Protein backbone atom coordinates (compact mmCIF):
# COMPACT_ATOMS: atom_id res chain seq x y z
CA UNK A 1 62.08 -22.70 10.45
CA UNK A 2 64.96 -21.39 12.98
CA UNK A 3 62.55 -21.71 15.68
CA UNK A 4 62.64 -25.73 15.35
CA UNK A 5 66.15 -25.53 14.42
CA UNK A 6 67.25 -23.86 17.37
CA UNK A 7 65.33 -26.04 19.55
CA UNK A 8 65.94 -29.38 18.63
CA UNK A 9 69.96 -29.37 20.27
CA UNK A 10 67.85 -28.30 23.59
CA UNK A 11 65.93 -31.74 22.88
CA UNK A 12 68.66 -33.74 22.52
CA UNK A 13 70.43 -32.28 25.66
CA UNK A 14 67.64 -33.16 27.70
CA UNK A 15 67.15 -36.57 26.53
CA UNK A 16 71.01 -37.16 27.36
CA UNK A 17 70.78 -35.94 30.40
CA UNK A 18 68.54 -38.27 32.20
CA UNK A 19 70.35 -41.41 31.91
CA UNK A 20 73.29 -39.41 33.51
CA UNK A 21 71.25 -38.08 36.17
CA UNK A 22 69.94 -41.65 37.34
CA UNK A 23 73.06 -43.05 36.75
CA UNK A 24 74.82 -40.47 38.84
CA UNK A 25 71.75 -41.04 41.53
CA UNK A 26 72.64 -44.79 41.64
CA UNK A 27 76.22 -44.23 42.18
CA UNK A 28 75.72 -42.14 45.30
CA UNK A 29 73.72 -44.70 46.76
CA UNK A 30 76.02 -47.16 45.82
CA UNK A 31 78.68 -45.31 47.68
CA UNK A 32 76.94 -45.92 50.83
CA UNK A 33 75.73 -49.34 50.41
CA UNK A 34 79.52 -49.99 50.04
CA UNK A 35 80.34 -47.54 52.92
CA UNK A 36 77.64 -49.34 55.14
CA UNK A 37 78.01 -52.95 53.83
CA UNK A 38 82.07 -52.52 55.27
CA UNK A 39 80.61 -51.29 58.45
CA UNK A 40 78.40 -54.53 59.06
CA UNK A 41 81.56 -56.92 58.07
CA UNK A 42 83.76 -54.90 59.70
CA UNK A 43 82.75 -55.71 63.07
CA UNK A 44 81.75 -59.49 64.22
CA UNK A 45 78.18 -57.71 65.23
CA UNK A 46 76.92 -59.14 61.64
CA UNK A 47 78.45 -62.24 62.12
CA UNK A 48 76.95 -62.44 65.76
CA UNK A 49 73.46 -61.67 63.93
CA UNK A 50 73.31 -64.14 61.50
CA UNK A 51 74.41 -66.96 63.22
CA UNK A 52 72.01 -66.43 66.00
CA UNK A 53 69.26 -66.56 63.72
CA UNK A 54 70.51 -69.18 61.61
CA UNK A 55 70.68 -71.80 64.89
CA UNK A 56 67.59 -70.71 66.08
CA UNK A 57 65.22 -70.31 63.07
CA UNK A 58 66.50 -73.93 61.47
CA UNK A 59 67.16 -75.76 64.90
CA UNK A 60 63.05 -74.51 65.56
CA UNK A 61 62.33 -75.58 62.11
CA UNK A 62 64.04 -79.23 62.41
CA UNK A 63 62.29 -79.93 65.96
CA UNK A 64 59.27 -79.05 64.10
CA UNK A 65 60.27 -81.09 61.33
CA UNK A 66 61.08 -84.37 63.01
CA UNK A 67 57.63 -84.03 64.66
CA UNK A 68 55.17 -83.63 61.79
CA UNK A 69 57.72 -85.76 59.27
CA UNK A 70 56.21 -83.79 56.41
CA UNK A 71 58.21 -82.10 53.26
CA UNK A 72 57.35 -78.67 53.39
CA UNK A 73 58.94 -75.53 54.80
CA UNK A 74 55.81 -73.94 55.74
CA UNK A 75 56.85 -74.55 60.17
CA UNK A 76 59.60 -72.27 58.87
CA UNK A 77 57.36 -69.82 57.33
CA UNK A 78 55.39 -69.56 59.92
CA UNK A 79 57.28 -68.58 62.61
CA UNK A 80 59.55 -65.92 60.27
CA UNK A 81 57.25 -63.44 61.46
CA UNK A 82 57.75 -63.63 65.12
CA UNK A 83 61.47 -64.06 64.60
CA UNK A 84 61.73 -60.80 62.85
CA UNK A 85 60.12 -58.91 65.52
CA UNK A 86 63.06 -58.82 67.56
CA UNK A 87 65.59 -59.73 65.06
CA UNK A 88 65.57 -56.62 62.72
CA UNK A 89 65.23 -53.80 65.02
CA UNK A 90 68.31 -55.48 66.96
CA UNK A 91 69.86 -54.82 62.65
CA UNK A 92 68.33 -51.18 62.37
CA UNK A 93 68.77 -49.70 65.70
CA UNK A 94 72.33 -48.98 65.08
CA UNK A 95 71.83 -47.57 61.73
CA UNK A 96 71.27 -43.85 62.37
CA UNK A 97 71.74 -43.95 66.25
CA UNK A 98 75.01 -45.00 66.31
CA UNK A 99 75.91 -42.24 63.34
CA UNK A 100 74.49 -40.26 66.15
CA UNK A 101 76.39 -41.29 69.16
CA UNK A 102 79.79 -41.76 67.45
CA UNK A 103 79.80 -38.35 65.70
CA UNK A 104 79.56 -39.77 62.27
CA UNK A 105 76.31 -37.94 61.43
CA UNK A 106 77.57 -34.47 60.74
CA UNK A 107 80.55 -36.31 58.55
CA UNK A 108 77.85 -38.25 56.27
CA UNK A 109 76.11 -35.13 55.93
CA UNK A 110 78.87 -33.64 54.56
CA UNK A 111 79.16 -36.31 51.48
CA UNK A 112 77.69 -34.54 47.81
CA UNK A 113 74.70 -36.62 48.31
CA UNK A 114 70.82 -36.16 48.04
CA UNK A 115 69.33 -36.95 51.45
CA UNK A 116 67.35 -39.51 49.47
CA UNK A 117 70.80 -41.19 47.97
CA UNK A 118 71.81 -41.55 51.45
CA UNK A 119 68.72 -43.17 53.13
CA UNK A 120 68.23 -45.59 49.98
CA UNK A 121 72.04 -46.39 50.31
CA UNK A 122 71.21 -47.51 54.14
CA UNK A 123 68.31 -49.26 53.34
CA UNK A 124 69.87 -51.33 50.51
CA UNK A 125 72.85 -52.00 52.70
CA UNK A 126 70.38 -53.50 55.55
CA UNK A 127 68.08 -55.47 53.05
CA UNK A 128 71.26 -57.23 51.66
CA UNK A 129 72.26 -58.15 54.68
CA UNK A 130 68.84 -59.61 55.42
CA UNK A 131 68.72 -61.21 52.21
CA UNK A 132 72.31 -62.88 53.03
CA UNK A 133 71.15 -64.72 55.44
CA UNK A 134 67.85 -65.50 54.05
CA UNK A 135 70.26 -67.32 51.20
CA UNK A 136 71.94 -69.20 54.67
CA UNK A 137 68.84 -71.53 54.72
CA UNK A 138 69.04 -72.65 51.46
CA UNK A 139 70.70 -75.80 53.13
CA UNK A 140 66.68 -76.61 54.47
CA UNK A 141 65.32 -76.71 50.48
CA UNK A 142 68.02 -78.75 49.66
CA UNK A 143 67.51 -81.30 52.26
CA UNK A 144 64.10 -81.31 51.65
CA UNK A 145 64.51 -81.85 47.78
CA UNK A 146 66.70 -84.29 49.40
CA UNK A 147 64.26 -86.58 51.04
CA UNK A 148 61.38 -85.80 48.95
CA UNK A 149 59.30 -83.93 46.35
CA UNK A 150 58.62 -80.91 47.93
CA UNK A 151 56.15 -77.89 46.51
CA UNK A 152 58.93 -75.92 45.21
CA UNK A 153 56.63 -73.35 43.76
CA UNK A 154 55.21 -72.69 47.20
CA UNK A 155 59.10 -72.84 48.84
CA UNK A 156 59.80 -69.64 45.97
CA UNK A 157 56.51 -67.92 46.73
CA UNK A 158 56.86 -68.24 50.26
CA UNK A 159 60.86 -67.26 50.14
CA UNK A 160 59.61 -64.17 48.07
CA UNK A 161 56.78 -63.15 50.90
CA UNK A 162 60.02 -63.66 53.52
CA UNK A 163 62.16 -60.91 51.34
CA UNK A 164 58.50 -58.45 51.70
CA UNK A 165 58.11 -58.80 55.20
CA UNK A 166 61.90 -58.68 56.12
CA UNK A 167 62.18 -55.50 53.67
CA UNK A 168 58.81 -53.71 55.49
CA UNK A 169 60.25 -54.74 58.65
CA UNK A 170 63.64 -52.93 57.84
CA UNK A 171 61.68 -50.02 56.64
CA UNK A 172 60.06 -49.05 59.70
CA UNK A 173 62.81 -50.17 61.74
CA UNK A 174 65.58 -47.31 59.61
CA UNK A 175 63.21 -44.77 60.17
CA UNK A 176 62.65 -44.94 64.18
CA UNK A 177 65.97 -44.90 64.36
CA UNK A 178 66.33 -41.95 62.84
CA UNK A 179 63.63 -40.26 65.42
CA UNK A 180 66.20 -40.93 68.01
CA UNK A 181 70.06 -41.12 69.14
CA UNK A 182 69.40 -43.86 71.68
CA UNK A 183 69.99 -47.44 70.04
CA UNK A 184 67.83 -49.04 73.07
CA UNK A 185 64.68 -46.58 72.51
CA UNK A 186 65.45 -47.57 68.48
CA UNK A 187 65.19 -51.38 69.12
CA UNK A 188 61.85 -50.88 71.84
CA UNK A 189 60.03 -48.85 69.37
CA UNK A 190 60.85 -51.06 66.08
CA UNK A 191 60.47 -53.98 68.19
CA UNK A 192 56.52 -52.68 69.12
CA UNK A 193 55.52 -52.03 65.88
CA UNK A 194 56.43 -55.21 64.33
CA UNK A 195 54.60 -57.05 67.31
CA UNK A 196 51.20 -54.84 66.26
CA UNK A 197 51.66 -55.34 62.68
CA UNK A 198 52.44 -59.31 63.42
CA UNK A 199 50.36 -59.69 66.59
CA UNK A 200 46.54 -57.59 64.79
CA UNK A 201 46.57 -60.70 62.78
CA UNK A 202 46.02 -62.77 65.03
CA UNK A 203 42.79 -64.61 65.13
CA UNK A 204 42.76 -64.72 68.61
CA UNK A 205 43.57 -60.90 69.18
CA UNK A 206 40.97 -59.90 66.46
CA UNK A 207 38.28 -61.42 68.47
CA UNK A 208 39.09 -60.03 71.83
CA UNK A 209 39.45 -56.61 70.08
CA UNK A 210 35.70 -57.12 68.18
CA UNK A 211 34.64 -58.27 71.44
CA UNK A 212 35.73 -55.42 73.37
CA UNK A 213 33.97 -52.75 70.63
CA UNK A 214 31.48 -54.74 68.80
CA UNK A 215 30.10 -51.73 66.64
CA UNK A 216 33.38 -50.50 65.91
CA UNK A 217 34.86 -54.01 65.10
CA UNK A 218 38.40 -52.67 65.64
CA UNK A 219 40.03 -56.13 65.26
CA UNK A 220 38.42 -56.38 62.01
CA UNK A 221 39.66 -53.28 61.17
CA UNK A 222 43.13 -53.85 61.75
CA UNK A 223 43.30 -56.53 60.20
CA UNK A 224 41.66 -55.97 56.75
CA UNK A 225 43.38 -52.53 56.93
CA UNK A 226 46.90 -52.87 58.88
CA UNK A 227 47.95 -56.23 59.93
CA UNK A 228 50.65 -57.66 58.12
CA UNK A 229 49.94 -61.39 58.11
CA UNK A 230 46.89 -61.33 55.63
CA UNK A 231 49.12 -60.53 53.02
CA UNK A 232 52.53 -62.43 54.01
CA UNK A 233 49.79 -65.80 54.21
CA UNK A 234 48.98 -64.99 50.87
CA UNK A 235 52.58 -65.76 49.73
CA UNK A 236 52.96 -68.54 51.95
CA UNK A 237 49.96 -70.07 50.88
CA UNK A 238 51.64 -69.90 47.49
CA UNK A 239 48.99 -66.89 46.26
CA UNK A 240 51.14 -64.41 44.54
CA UNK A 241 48.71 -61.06 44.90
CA UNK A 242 48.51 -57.54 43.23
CA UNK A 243 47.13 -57.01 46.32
CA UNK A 244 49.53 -57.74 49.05
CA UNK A 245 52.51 -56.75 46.68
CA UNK A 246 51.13 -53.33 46.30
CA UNK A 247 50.62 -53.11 50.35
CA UNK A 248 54.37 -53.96 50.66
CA UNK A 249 55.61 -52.07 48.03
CA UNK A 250 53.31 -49.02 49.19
CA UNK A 251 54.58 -49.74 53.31
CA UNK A 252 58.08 -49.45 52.36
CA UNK A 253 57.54 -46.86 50.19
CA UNK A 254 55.67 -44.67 52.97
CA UNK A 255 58.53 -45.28 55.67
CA UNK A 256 61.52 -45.00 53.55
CA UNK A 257 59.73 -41.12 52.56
CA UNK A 258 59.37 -40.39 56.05
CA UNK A 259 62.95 -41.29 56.93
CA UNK A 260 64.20 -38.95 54.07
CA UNK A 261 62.08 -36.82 55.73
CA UNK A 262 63.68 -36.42 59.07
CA UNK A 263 67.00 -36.52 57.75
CA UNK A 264 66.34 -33.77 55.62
CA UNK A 265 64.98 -32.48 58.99
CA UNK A 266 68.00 -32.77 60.96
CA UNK A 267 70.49 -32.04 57.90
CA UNK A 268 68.93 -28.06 57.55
């Protein structure tokens, strides 16, 4: 009878406790999304990013539009991918580097966070900024609602496969620069591994691959296993997968680990 009494207050701490402990979890990453969403607005660097890709993803999409004359935003869609190859390493290659080459590192080590806190704070901080201007071609649906009748459920399906592949793409591109303190060897090394992860889906580069090792079928391979086009087309096609959520979800997962990882690395 005292046995349960005495251990039901031990119960009740516990229970208590872990809504505090998240909560206090989400506030240190909020600290740094708010420390590193200043950073990006601080300077005209983020302004200079978004307007670059603004003009050149919609002015591509309209010259593709006025040729083909049809309703859709899939021209868009399908050059997002080889847009982002460039475009979010040139976003990511300052994140750690520059807390390298300015000192800074040693500072934000010093904060009463988790190494995890800090990483996740970074990586929100960079996907809202991606999603920010993602919302800056919302002009393009409404023109197209505009002029016509326009698959909206494949526009939202396709917008959502957009906010995947721009969140995998920031993923990978966070934790190279954390390998390094060199914001060009950053932006090179993001920059090649979204042009394999675009580029092995590629028809074209499948076959020459197969070709070249017909009983390994390495093309294949990379594709079905790798590549990241299978399963953006699936959104763009308007096919909203288990599949190809779980690859994203499990992608970003893997790379936002291994940049906790080497911070932890570097921090002890």
């Amino acid at each position: 009878m005292a046995d349960g009494i005495s251990t039901e207050p031990h119960r009740l701490e516990s229970s208590a406790g872990e809504p505090a402990a998240v909560a206090g979890f989400a506030s240190g990453v909020w600290v740094v999304v708010k420390r590193e969403m200043g950073a990006y607005f601080d300077s005209p660097i983020a302004y200079i990013y978004a307007t670059v890709f603004l003009v050149l993803s919609t002015t591509t999409f309209m010259n593709s539009f006025f040729l083909d004359s049809i309703v859709d935003m899939s021209a868009y869609f399908d050059m997002l991918p080889f847009l982002l190859i460039p475009f979010v390493p040139a976003m990511t290659m300052r994140t750690w580097a520059e807390e390298h080459a300015q000192h800074t590192f040693e500072l934000l080590m010093t904060l009463p966070l988790r190494s995890l806190q800090i990483v996740l704070g970074k990586y929100a901080a960079a996907l809202l900024f991606y999603l920010l201007i993602l919302a800056g071609t919302a002009p393009i649906v409404i023109m197209l609602a505009w002029l016509g009748s326009p698959d909206m459920g494949l526009i939202f399906s396709s917008y959502l496969g957009a906010l995947f592949l721009g969140a995998f793409f920031l993923s990978f591109g966070l934790f190279l620069s954390g390998l390094t303190h060199n914001q060009i060897v950053a932006f090179v090394l993001a920059t090649l591994m979204g042009f394999a992860f675009v580029v092995s889906g590629h028809e074209k580069v499948v076959a020459v691959l197969d070709g070249l090792s017909p009983s390994w079928q390495l093309g294949t391979w990379l594709l079905e296993s790798l590549s990241v086009m299978p399963h953006y087309e699936s959104f763009t096609r308007g096919v909203l997968g288990l599949g190809s959520a779980l690859y994203f979800l499990l992608m970003i997962g893997f790379f936002v680990w291994m940049n906790d990882v080497t911070l932890r690395r570097n921090r002890y």
